[in-house]
CSV table of C-alpha atoms in Angstrom, one decimal:
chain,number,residue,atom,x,y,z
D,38,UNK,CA,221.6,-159.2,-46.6
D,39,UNK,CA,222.0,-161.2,-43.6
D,40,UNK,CA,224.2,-158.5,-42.1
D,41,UNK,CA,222.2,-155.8,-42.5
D,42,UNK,CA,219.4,-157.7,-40.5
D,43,UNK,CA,221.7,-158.6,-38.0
D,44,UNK,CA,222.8,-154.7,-38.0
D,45,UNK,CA,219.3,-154.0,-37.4
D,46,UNK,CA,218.8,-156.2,-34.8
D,47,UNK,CA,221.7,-154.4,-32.7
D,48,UNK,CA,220.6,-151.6,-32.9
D,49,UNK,CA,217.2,-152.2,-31.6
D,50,UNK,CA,218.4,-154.0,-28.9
D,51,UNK,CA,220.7,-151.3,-28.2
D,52,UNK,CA,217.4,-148.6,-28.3
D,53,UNK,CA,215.8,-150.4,-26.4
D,54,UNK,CA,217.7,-151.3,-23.4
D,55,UNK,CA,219.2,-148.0,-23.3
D,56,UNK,CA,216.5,-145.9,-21.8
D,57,UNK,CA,212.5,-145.8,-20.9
D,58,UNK,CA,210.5,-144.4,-23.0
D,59,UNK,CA,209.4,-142.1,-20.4
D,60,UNK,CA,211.0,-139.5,-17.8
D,61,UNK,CA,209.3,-137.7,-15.7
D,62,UNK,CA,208.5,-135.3,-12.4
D,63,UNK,CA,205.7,-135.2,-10.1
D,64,UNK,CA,207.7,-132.3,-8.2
D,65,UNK,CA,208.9,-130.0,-10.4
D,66,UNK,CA,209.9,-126.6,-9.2
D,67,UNK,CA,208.1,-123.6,-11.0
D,68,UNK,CA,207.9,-120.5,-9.7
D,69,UNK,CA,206.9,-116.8,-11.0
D,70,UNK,CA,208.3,-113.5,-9.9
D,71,UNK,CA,206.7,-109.9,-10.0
D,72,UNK,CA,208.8,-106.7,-9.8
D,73,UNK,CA,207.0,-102.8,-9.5
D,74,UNK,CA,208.0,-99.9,-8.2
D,75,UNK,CA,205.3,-101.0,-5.4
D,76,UNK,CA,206.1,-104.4,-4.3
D,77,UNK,CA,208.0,-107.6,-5.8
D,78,UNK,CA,205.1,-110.5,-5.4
D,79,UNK,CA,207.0,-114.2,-6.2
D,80,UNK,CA,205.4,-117.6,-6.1
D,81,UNK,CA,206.7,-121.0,-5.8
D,82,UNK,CA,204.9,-124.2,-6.9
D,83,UNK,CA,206.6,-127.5,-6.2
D,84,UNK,CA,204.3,-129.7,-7.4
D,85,UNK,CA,204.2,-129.5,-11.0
D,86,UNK,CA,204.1,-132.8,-13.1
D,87,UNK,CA,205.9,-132.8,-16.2
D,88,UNK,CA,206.4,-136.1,-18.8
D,89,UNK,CA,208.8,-136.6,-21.5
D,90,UNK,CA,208.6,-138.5,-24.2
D,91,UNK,CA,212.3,-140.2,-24.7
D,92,UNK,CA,211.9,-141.3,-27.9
D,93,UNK,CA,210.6,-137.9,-29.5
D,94,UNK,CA,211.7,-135.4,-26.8
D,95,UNK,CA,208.4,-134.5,-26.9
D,96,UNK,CA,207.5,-132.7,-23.0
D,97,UNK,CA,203.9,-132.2,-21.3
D,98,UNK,CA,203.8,-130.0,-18.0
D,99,UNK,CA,200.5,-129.7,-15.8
D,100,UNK,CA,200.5,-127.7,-12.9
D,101,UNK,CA,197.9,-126.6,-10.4
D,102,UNK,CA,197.7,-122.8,-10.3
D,103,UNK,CA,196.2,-123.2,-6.1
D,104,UNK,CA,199.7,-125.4,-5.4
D,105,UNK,CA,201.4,-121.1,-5.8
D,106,UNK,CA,202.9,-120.4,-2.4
D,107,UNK,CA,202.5,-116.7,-1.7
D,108,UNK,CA,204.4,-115.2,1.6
D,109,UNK,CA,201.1,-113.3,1.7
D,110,UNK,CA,197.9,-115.1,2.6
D,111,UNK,CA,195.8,-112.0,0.8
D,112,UNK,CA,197.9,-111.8,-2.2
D,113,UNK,CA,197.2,-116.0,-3.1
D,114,UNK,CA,193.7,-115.8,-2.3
D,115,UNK,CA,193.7,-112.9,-4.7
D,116,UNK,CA,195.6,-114.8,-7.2
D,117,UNK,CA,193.3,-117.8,-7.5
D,118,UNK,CA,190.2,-115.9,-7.4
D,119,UNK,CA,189.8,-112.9,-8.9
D,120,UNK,CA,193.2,-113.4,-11.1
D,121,UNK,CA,193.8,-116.4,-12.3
D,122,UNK,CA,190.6,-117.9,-11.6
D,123,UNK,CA,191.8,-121.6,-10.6
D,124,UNK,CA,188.0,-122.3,-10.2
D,125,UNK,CA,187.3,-122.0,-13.6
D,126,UNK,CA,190.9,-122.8,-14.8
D,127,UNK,CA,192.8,-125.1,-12.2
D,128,UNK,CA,195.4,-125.4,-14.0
D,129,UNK,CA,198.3,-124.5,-16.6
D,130,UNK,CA,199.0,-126.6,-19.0
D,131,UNK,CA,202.1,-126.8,-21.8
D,132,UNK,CA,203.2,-129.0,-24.0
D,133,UNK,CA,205.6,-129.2,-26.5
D,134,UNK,CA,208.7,-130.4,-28.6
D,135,UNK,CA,212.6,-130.0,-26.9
D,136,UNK,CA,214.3,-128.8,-30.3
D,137,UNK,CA,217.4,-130.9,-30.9
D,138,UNK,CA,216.6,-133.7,-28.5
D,139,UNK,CA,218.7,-136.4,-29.8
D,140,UNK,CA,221.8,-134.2,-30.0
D,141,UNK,CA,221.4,-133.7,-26.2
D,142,UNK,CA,224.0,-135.8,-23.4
D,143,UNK,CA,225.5,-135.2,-19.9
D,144,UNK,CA,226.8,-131.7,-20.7
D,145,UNK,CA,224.8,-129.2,-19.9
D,146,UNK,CA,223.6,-127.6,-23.0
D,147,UNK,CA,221.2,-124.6,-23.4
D,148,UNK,CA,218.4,-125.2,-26.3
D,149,UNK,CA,214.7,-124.1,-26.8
D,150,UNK,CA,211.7,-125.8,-26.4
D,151,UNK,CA,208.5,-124.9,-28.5
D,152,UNK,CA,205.3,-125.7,-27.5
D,153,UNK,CA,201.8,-124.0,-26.4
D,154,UNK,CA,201.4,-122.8,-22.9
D,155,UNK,CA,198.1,-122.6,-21.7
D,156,UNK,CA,197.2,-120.1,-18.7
D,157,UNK,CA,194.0,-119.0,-17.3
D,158,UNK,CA,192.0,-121.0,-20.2
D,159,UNK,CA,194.2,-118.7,-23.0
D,160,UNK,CA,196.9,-120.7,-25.4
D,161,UNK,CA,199.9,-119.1,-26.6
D,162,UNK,CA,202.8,-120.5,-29.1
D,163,UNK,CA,206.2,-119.6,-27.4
D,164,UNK,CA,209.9,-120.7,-27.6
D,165,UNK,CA,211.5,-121.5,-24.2
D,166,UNK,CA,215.2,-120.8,-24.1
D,167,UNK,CA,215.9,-123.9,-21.4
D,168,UNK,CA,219.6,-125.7,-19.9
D,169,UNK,CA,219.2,-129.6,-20.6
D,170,UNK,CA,221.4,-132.3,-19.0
D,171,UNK,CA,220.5,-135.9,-19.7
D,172,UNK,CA,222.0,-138.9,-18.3
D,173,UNK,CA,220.5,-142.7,-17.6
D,174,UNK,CA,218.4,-141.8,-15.0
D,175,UNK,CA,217.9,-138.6,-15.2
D,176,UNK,CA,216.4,-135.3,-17.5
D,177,UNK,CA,217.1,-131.9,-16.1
D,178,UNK,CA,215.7,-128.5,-17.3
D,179,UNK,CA,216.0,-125.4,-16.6
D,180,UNK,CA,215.8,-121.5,-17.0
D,181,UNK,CA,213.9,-119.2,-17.3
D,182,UNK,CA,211.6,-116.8,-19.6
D,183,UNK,CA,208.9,-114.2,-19.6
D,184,UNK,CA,205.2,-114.0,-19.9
D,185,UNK,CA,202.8,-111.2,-20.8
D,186,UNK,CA,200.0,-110.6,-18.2
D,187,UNK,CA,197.4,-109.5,-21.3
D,188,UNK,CA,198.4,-112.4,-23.5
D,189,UNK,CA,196.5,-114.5,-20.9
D,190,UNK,CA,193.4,-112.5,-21.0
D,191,UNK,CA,194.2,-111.7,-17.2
D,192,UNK,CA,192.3,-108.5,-15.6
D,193,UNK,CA,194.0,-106.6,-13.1
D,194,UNK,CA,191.7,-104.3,-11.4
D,195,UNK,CA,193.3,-100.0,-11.9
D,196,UNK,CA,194.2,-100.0,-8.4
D,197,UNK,CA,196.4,-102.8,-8.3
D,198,UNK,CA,198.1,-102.2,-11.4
D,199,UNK,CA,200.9,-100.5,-10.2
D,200,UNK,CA,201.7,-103.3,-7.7
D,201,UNK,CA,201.7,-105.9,-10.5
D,202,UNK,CA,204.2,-106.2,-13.7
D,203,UNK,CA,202.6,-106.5,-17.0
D,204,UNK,CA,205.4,-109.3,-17.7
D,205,UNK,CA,205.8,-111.9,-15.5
D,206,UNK,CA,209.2,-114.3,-15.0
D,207,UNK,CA,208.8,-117.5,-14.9
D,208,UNK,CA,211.4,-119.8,-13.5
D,209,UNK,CA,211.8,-123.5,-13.4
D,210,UNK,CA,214.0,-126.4,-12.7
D,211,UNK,CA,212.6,-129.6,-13.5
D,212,UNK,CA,214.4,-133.3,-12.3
D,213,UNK,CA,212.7,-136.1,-14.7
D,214,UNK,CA,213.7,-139.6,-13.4
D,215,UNK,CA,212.7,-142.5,-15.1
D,216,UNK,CA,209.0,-143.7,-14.9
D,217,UNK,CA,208.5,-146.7,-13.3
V,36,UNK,CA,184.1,-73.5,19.6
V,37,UNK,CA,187.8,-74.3,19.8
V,38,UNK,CA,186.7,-77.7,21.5
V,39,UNK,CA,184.1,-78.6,18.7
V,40,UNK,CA,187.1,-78.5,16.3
V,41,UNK,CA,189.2,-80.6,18.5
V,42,UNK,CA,186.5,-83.1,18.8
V,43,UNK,CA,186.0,-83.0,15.1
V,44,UNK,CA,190.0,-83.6,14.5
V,45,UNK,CA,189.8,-86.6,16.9
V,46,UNK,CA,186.9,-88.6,15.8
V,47,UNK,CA,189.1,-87.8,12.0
V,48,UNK,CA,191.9,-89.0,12.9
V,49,UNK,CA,190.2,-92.0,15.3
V,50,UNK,CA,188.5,-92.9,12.6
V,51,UNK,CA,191.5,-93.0,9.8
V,52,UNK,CA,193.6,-94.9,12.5
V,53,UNK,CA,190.6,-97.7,12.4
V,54,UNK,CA,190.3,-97.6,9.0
V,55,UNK,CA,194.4,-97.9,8.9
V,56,UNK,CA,194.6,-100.9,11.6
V,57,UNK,CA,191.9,-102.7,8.8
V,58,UNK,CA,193.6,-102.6,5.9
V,59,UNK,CA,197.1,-103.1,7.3
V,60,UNK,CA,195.4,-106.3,9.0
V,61,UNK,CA,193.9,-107.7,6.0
V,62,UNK,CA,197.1,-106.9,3.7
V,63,UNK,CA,198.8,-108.9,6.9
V,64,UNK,CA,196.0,-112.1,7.4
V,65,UNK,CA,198.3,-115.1,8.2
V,66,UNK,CA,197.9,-118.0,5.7
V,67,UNK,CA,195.5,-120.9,7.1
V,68,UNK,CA,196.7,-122.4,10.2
V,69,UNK,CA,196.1,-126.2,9.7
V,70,UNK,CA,196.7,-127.9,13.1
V,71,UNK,CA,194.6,-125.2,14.7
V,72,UNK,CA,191.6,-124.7,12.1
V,73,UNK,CA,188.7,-126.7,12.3
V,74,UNK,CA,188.5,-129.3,10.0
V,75,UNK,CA,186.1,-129.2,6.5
V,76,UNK,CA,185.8,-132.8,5.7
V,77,UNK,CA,186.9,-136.2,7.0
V,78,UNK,CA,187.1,-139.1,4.7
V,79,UNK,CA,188.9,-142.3,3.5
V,80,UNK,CA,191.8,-142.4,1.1
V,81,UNK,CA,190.0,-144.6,-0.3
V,82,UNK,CA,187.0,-142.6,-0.7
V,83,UNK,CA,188.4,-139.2,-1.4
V,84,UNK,CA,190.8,-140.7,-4.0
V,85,UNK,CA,187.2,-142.4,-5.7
V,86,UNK,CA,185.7,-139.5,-5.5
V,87,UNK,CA,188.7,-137.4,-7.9
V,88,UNK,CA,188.7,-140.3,-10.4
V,89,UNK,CA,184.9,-140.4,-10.8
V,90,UNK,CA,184.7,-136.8,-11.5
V,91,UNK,CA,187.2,-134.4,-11.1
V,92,UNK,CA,185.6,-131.3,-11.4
V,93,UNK,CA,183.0,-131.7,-8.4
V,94,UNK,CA,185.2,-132.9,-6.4
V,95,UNK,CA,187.8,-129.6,-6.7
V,96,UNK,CA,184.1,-127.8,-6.3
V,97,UNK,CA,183.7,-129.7,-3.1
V,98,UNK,CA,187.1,-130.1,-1.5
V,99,UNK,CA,190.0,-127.7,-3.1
V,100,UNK,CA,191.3,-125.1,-0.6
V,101,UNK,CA,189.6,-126.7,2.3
V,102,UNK,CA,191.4,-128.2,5.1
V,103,UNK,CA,190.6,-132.5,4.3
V,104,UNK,CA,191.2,-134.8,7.3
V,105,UNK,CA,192.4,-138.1,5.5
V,106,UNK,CA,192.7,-141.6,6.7
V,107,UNK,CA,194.3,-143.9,4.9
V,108,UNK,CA,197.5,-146.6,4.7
V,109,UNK,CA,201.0,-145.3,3.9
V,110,UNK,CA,202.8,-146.6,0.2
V,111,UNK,CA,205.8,-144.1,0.8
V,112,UNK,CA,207.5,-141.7,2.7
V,113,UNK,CA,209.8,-139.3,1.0
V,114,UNK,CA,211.5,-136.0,1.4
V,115,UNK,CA,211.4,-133.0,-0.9
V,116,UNK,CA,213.8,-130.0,-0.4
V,117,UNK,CA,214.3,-131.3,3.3
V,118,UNK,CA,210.2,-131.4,4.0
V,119,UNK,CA,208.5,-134.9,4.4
V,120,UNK,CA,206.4,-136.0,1.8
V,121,UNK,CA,203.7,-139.1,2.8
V,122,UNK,CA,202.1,-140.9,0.0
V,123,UNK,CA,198.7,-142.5,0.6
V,124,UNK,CA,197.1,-145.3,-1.4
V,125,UNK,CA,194.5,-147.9,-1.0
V,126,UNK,CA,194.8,-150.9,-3.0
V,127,UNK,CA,193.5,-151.2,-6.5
V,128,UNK,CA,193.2,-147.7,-6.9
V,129,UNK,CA,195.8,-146.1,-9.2
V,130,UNK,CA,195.8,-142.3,-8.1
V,131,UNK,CA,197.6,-141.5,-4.9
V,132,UNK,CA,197.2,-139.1,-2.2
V,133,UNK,CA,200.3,-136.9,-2.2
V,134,UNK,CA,200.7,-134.7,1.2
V,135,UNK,CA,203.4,-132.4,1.6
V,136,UNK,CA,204.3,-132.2,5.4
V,137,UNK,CA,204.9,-129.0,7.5
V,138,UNK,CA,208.3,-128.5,8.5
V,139,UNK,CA,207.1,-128.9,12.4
V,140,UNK,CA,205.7,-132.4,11.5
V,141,UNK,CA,208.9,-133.8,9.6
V,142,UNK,CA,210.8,-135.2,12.8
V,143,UNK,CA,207.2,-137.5,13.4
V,144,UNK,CA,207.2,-138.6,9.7
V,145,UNK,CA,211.2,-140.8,10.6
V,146,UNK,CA,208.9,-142.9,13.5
V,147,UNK,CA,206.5,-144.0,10.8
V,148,UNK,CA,206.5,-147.2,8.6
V,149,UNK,CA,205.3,-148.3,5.0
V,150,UNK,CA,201.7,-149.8,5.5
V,151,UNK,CA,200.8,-148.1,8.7
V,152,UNK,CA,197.6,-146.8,9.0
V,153,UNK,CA,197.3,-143.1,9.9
V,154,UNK,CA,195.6,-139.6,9.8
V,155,UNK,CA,196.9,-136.5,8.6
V,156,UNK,CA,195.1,-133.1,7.4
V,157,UNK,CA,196.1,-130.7,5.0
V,158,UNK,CA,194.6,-128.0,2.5
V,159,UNK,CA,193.7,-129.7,-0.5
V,160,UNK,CA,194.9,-128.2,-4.1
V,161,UNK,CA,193.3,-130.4,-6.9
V,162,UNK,CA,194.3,-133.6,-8.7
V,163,UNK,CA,197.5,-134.4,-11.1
V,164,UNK,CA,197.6,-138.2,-11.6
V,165,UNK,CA,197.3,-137.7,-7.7
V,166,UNK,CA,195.8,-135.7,-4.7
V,167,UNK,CA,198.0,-133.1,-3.8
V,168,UNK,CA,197.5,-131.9,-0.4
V,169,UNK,CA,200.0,-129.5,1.3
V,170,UNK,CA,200.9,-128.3,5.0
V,171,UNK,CA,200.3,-131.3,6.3
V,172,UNK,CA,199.8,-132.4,9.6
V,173,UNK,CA,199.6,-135.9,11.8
V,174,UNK,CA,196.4,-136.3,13.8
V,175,UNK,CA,196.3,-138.3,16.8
């Protein structure tokens, strides 16, 4: 009996010491890429704050839709207010569960992260296929998946359209460290 | 009658090259000068940063996408992707100011030190735990 307490006792110790229970980014990169026929329109945001929770891998991303860097002036203004609206809906939002968290290490190891993304005041279940590497001081993800334009509720006025994918890339690469 | 249909065919064609120069201007406009624009709002750290926590949503009404002219003291200086980054704070106050320099203002950022009190403008983007503020500039 006394052993298994002092068992215990280790092992919290060792939980405990080993990590925070919280990594995270104020600078993560996200950005989003369009290909037509047209044009190719990309985006880069590099202020996106992300959180993880070490203890359940749980993740929590916010970003600012007007932090988009377009190469065109017209193109962003046209983004934030007649697409996405960042008015009305400043910012994206997801949050979710990295799947095999505890399984993860050093290595880098592809796994999926489920979770809701919200865009443009719309949610939406999806599964992020996502590279992990996680040391002491540090969480990396990244990769890369696709959204639908109409799953978002987004309009695109007729005479665009043809300038504008219906499915967007999204890319990211996000460096948690711990939180202070 | 052969120059009323030459007359015709330039004021056409005048008139689609104007039309032209227009639109290939607009598609063209060049993204918001910040050390040459004239300034929306100057204010505190202290102040703006009150302002966000008290109620976000007026505040982005009031200040996101125009060019802020901040004053405040200076809790960090970092780099991101080879870009100075200055972070703002007043004491007490939890939230930050986070502004994202211009590449032509980075060499300025090295003569600077923790504490010093400064002003710098940017475009303002909103609030995430912090004020993020980009294309930054010093002012004088």
């Amino acid at each position: 009996m006394k052993k298994r307490y002092i068992i215990i006792f280790v092992l919290l110790v060792i939980s405990q010491t080993k990590a925070q229970d919280k990594f995270f980014t104020k600078t993560g990169y996200v950005s989003f890429y369009s290909h037509s026929l047209v044009e190719d329109i990309k985006a880069d945001n590099n202020q996106s704050l992300s959180i993880i929770d070490t203890k359940t891998g749980k993740i929590a991303i916010k970003i600012l839709m007007r932090s988009f860097m377009f190469k065109k002036a017209l193109m962003q203004e046209h983004f934030n207010e007649n697409y996405i609206e960042s008015h009305k809906f400043p910012k994206a939002a997801f949050s979710g569960i990295i799947n095999n968290y505890e399984d993860l290490d050093d290595k880098i190891t592809k796994t999926e992260i489920t979770g809701t993304l919200k865009i443009h005041g719309k949610e939406k279940e999806i599964v992020i296929k996502t590279n992990v590497v996680i040391t002491n001081s540090k969480i990396v993800l990244s990769g890369n998946f696709n959204v639908e334009v109409a799953d978002f509720d987004i309009k695109i006025p007729s005479i665009v359209s043809k300038n504008i994918a219906k499915t967007i890339k999204i890319t990211f690469e996000l460096n948690h460290e711990p939180y202070k | 009658m052969k120059s009323k249909i030459l007359k015709i065919v330039i004021s056409i064609l005048l008139l689609v090259s104007i039309v032209l120069i227009y639109v290939v201007k607009t598609y063209n406009k060049p993204h918001l000068d910040t050390k040459n624009s004239k300034t929306d709002f100057t204010i505190t750290a202290q102040k703006f940063i009150n302002e966000y926590l008290q109620d976000e949503i007026s505040a982005d009404k009031k200040y996101a996408e125009k060019l802020i002219q901040v004053k405040g003291k200076i809790y960090n200086i970092s780099t991101l992707k080879g870009d100075g980054v200055i972070t703002l704070k007043f004491p007490g106050l939890e939230s930050s100011i986070i502004c994202y320099l211009l590449p032509e203002d980075n060499s300025k950022a090295l003569t600077l030190k923790k504490g010093q009190l400064i002003s710098i403008k940017g475009i303002c983007k909103g609030y995430l735990l912090d004020i993020n503020m980009v294309k930054c500039v010093f002012v004088e």
